[in-house]
XYZ file of C-alpha atoms in Angstrom:
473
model
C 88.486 -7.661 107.219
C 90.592 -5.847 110.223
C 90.722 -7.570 113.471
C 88.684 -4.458 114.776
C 85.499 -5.468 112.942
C 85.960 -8.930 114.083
C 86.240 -7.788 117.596
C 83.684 -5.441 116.851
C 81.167 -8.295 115.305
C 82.337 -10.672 118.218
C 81.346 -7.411 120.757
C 78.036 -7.854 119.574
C 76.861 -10.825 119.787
C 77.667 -12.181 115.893
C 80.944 -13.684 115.794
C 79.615 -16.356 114.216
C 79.344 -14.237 110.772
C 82.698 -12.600 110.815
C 84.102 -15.396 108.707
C 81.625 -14.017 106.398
C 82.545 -10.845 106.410
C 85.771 -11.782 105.505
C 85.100 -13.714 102.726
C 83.331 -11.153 100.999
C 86.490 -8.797 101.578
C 83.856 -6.181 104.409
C 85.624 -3.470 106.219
C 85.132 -0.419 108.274
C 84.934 1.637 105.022
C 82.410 -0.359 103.401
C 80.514 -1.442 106.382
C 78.048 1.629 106.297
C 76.538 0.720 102.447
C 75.209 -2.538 103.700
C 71.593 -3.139 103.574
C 69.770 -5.942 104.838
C 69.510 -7.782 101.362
C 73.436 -7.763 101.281
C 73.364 -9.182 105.102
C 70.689 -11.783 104.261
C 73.287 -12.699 101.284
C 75.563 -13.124 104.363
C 73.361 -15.673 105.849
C 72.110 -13.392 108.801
C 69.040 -14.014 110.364
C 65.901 -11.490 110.628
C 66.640 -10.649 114.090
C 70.340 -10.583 113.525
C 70.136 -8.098 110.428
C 67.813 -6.051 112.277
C 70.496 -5.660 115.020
C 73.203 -5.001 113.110
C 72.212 -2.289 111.014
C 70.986 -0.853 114.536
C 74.583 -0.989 115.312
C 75.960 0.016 111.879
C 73.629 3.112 112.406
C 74.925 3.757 115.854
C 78.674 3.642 114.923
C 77.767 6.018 111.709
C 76.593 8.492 114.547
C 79.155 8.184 116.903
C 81.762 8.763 114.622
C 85.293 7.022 113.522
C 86.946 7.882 116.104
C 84.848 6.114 119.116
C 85.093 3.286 116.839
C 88.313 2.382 116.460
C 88.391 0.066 119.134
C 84.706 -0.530 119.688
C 85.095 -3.666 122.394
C 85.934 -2.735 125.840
C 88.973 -5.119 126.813
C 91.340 -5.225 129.490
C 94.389 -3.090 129.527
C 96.759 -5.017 130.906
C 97.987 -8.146 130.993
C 95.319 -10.726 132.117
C 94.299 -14.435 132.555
C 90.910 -15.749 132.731
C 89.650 -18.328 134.825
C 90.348 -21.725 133.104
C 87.460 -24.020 131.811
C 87.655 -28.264 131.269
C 86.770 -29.311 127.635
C 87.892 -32.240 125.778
C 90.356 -31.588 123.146
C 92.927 -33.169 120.524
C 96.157 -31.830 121.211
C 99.551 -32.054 118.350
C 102.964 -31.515 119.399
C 105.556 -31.101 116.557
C 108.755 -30.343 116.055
C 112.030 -30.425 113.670
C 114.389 -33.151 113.684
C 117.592 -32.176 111.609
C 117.400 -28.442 112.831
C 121.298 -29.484 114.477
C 122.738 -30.336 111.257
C 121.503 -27.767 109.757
C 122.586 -24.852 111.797
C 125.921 -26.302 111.351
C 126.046 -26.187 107.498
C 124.367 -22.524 107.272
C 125.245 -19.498 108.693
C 122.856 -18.471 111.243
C 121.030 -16.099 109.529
C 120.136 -18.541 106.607
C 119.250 -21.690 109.154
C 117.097 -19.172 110.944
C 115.103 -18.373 107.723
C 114.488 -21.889 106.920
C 113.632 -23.081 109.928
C 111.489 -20.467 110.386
C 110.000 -21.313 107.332
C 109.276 -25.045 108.449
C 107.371 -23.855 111.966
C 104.941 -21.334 109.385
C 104.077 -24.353 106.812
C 103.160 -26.100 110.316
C 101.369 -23.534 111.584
C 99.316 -23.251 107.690
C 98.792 -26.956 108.031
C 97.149 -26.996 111.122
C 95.028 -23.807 110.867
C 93.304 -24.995 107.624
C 91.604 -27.620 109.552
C 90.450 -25.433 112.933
C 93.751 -25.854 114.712
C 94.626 -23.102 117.450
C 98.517 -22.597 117.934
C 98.928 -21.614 121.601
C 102.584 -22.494 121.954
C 105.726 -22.220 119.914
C 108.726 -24.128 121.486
C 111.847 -23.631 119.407
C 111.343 -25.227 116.068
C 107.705 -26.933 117.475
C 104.871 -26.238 118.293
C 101.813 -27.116 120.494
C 98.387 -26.892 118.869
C 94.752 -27.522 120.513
C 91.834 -28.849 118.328
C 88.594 -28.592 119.711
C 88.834 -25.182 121.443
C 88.449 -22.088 121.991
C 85.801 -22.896 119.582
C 84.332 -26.626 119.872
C 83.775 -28.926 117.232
C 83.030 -32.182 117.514
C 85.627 -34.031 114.767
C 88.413 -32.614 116.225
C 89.948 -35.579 116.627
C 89.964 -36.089 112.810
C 90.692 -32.805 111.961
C 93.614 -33.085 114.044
C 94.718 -36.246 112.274
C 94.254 -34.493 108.939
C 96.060 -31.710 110.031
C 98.994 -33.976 111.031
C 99.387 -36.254 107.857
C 99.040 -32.871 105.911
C 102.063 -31.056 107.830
C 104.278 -34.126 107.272
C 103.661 -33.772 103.395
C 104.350 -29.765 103.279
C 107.340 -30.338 105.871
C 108.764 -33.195 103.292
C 108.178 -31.055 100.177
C 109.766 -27.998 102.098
C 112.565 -30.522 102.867
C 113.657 -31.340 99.396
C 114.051 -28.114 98.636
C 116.355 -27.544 101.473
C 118.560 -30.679 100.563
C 118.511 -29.502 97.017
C 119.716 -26.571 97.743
C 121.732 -26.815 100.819
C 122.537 -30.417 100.780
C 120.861 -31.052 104.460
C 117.771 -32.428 105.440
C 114.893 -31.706 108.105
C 112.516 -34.013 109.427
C 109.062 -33.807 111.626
C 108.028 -35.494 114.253
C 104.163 -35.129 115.073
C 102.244 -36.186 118.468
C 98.735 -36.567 119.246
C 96.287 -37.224 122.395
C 92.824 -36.784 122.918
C 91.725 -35.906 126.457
C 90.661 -33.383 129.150
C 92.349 -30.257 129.444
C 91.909 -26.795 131.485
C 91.773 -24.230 128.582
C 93.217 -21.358 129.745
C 92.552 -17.258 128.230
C 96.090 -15.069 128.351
C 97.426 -12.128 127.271
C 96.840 -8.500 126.810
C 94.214 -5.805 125.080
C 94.439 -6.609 121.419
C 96.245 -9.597 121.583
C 94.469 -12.826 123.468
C 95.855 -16.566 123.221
C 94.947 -19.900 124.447
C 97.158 -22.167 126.420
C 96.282 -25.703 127.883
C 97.058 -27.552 131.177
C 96.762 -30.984 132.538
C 98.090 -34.294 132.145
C 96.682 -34.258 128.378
C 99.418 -32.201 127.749
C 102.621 -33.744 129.073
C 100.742 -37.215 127.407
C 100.564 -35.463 124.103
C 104.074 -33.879 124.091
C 105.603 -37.503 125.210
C 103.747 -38.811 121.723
C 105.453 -36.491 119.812
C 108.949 -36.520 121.919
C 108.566 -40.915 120.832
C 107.830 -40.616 117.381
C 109.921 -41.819 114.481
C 111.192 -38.999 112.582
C 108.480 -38.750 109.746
C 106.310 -39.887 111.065
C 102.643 -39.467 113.738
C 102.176 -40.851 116.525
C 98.810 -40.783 118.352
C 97.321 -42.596 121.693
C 94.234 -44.658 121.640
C 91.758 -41.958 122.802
C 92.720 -40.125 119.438
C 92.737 -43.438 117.408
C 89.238 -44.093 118.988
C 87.506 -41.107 118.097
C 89.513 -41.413 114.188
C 89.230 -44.960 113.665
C 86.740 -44.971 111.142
C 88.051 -42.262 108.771
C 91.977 -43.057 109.380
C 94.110 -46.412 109.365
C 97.002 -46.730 112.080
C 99.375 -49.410 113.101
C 99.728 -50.652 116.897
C 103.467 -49.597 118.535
C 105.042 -50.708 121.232
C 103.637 -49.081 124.672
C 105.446 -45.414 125.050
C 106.293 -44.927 129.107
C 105.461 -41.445 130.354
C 106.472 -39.715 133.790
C 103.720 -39.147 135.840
C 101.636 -41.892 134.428
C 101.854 -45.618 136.461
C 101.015 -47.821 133.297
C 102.830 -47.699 129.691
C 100.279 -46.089 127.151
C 99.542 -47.787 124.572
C 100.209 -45.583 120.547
C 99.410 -46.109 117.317
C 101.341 -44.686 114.063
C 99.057 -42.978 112.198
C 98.648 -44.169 108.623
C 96.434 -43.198 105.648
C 92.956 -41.642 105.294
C 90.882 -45.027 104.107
C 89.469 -44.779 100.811
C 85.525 -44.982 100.120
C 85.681 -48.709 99.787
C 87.799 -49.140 102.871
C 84.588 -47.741 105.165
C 83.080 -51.408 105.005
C 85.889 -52.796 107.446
C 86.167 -49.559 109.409
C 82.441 -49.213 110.268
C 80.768 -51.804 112.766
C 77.209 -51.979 110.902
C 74.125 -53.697 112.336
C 70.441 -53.197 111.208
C 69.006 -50.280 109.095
C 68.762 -52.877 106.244
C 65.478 -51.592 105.472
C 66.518 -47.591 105.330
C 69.302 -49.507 103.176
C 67.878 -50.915 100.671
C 65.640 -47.567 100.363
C 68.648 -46.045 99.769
C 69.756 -48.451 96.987
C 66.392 -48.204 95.524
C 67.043 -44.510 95.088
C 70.259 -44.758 93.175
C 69.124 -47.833 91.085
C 66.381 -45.630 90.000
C 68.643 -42.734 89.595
C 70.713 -44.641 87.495
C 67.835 -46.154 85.004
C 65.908 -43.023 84.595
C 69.140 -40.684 84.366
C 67.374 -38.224 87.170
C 69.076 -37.642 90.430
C 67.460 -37.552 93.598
C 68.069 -35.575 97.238
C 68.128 -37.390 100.815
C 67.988 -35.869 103.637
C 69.092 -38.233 107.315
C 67.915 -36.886 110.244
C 68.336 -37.566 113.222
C 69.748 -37.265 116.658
C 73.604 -37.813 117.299
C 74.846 -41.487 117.830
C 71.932 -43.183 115.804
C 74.457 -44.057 112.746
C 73.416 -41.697 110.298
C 77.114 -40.824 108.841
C 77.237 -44.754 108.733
C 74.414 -44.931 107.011
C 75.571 -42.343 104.802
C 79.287 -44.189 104.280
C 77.433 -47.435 103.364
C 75.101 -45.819 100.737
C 77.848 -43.817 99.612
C 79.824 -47.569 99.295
C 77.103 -48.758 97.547
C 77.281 -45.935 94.682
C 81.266 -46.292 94.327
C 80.568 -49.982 93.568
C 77.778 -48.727 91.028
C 79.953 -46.447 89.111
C 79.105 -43.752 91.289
C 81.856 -41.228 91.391
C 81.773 -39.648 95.377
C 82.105 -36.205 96.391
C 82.283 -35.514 100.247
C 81.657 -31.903 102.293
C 80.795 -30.918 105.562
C 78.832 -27.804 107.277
C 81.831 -26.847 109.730
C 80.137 -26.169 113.206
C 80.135 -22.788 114.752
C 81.272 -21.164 110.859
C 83.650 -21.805 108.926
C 87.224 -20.473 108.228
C 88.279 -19.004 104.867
C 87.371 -21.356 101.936
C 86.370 -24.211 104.124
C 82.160 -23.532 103.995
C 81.028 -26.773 102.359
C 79.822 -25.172 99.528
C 83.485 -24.521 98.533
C 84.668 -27.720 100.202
C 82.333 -29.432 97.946
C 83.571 -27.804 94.814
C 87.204 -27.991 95.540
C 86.769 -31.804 95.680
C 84.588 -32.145 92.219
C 87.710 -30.099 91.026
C 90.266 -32.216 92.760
C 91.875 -28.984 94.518
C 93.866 -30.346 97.565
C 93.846 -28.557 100.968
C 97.303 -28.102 100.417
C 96.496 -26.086 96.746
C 98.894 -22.995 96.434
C 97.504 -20.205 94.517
C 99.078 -20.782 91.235
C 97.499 -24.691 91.630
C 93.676 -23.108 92.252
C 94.082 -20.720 89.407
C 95.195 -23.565 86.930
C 92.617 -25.593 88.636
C 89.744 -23.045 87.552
C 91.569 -22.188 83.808
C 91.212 -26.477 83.392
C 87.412 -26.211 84.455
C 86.907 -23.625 81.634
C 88.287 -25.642 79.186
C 86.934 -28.825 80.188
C 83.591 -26.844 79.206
C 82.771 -27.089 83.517
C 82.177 -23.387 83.693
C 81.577 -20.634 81.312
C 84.445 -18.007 80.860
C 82.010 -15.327 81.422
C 81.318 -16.602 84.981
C 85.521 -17.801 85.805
C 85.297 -14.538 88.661
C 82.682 -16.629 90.483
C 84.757 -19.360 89.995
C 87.389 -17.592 91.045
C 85.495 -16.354 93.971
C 84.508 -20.016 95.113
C 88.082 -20.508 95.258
C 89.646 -17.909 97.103
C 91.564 -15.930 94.054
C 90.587 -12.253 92.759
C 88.940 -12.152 90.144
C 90.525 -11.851 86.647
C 91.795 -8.479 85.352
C 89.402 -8.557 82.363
C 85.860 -9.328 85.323
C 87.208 -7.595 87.893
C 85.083 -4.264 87.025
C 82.382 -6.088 85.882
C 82.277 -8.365 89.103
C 82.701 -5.295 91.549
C 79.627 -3.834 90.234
C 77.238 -7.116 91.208
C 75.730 -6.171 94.603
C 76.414 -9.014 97.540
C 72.961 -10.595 96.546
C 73.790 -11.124 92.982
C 77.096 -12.481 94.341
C 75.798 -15.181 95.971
C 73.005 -16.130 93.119
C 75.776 -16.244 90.867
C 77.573 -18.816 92.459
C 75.421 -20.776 93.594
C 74.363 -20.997 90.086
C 77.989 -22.072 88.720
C 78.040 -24.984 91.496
C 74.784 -26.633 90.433
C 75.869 -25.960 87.108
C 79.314 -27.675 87.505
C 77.651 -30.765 89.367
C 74.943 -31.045 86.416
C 77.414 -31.311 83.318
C 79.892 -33.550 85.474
C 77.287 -35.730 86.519
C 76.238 -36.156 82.689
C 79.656 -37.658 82.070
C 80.198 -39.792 84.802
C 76.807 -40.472 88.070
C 77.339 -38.717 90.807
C 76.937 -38.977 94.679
C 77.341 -35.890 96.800
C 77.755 -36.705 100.855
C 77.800 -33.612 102.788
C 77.284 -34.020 106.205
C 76.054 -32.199 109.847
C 73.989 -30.012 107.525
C 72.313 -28.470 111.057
C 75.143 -26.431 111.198
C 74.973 -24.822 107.898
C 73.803 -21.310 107.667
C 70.999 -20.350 105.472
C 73.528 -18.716 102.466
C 74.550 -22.771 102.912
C 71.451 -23.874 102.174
C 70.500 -21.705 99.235
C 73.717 -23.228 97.263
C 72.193 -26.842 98.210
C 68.909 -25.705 97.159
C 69.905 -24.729 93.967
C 72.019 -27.979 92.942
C 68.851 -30.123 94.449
C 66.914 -28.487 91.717
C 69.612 -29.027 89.286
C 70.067 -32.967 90.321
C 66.230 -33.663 88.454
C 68.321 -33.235 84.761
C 70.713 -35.551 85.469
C 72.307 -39.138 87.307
C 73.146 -37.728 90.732
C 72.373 -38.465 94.485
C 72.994 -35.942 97.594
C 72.784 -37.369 100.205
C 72.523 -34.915 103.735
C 72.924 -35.652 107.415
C 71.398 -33.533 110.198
C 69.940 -33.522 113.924
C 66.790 -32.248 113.789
């Protein structure tokens, strides 16, 4: 999808579904055959539908050339009026870049360190991350905004731990090669900033201000090469999902008392949750819970829970100790979220979901998800005829010998397809080994979302697997 249809979609009124549209590869020339079966596929609502075809019809009349820039934006350079949110911000930068400027000629040590600042800017995009500065060989990030979501403290964190792998990988290459070696050094803080709108027509950024910032930069200018270093406000809002070890107190201009930081360590494994997770009461919905997967376990017939509530009751610890409670059963855990406000490329929790049954990393290079989906063929997971739905589900084109056959399936059958190969693949996994499926803040999921958990909820009555949901009502 061009950025025109985006800012065309966001002109309307339905950002929220441009993600969408560029999943399923929709452009200006294709934008006109849509009906509203293919845009319920989408997950559009009545209303929503109703309005965009209005529009479709309207740009059809107006004619292409009205329509290539269809949102009325400034001309000239411009800055909005700032707004306070709460946000994670990551500082990073390249240690090493020194060394190795002075064993490569310029034009080579420009190409690799430009090379490190894009696998940082890939790491921290795949979980939400906005880039709104680059410094050098660094960069600042901002989770949490433009667009809010409410892990973004986590997301951050994940974002961090994965840029030091992909910087260290991209760093053994270099000292293979070159004989030199580049570190990172990564800096986090969690506070209130003034998010700020610049730039031009066509091309609008985000930039932060405040003390947040200078805090989160002095993390990152303190940090151990290798390593991430985060204050307690990020460690507070992460401390159940991540471990971290206490540092000495990190001085900071502008600030009267030493903060105190944290080295970020490891994401804590399912049976670490029980001494992350303060727990008190719910011992009745508890041993519910355990009823359910004792029972799914002696009659071989899975079962589908759905926690609601509203926020801060414990429902995700709920969910973590249930979820404990079917690891120590023999209970093999998958985990995936509804992202709030959409969902980037490949990260809707349908596809989460599968990528983790299929043990597909974040980090997964093309060539890994395509041997990823040949092993699920012959591991008898999915049948060859449907590997372009497969393929679909995880972001590659389709193979040469189903790519004709696959462009002739309307959106509709699309989506029916694959959400038939994901119950399908959860059924004949499940046979081998129980399952438990934990996807969480369902509320945000869209109603395409829903019709993929619908169909493996029907699938789960054939065979020894829990999913377990979490919502607000």
């Amino acid at each position: 999808m061009t950025s025109t249809v985006e800012g065309w979609l966001h002109g309307l009124g339905l950002g929220q579904y441009a993600n969408a549209f560029l999943r399923e590869d929709i452009g200006f020339d294709t934008l006109s055959e849509l009906n509203d079966a293919d845009l319920e596929a989408l997950g559009l609502s009545l209303g929503h539908r109703k309005q965009l075809l209005r529009a479709i019809a309207e740009r059809k009349a107006s004619g292409e050339a009205a329509l290539e820039n269809p949102v009325d934006e400034p001309t000239s350079w411009s800055r909005r009026a700032g707004e306070r949110k709460v946000v994670t911000l990551l500082f990073a930068d390249i240690t090493g870049s020194t060394t190795l400027t002075e064993s490569l000629d310029a034009e080579d040590a420009h190409e690799w360190l430009y090379g490190a600042v894009q696998r940082m800017c890939e790491s921290v995009e795949r979980h939400r991350g906005t880039v709104c500065r680059f410094m050098g060989d660094g960069v600042m990030v901002m989770f949490g905004a433009p667009v809010a979501f409410e892990d973004h403290a986590s997301q951050a964190c994940l974002a961090a731990l994965e840029l030091q792998r992909d910087i260290a990988e991209y760093a053994d290459r270099l000292e293979r090669d070159h004989g030199c070696r580049i570190e990172a050094r990564v800096g986090l803080h969690t506070g209130e900033v003034v998010v700020l709108q610049v730039g031009s027509a066509g091309k609008q950024e985000y930039d932060a201000s405040g003390p947040s910032v200078a805090l989160a930069a002095r993390m990152e200018q303190t940090a151990q090469p290798g390593t991430v270093q985060i204050t307690a406000s990020t460690f507070a809002m992460a401390e159940s999902r991540f471990e971290a070890e206490p540092l000495a107190p990190v001085t900071a201009k502008g600030f009267s008392e030493p903060i105190a930081a944290f080295r970020l360590g490891r994401e804590r494994p399912i049976d670490g949750i029980e001494n992350a997770v303060n727990f008190v009461g719910r011992e009745l919905e508890l041993g519910q819970l355990r009823a359910l997967i004792d029972g799914c376990l002696r009659e071989r017939s899975g079962r589908c829970v759905l926690l609601r509530g509203e926020p801060g009751i414990g429902k995700s610890a709920l969910a973590e100790r249930i979820a404990l409670s079917a690891h120590n059963r023999g209970f093999r855990v998958h985990r995936s979220r509804a992202l709030d406000f959409g969902w980037v490329r490949g990260q809707d929790s349908a596809r989460l979901l599968l990528r983790d049954i299929l043990e597909v990393s974040p980090l997964a290079t093309e060539v890994d998800r395509t041997r990823a989906a040949e092993l699920a063929v012959e591991d008898g997971l999915v049948e060859p005829e449907m590997r372009a739905h497969l393929h679909d589900l995880l972001d590659l084109p389709a193979p040469p010998d189903l790519e004709a056959r696959y462009a002739a399936l309307s959106a509709t059958e699309r989506a029916e397809q694959r959400q038939k190969l994901l119950a399908t693949v959860v059924m004949r996994i499940a046979e081998r080994t129980p399952r438990l499926l934990l996807i969480e803040d369902m509320h945000w999921a869209q109603p395409a979302i829903w019709n993929y958990f619908a169909t493996v909820a029907q699938a789960l009555l054939d065979c020894p697997a829990v999913m377990v949901m979490t919502a607000r009502p």
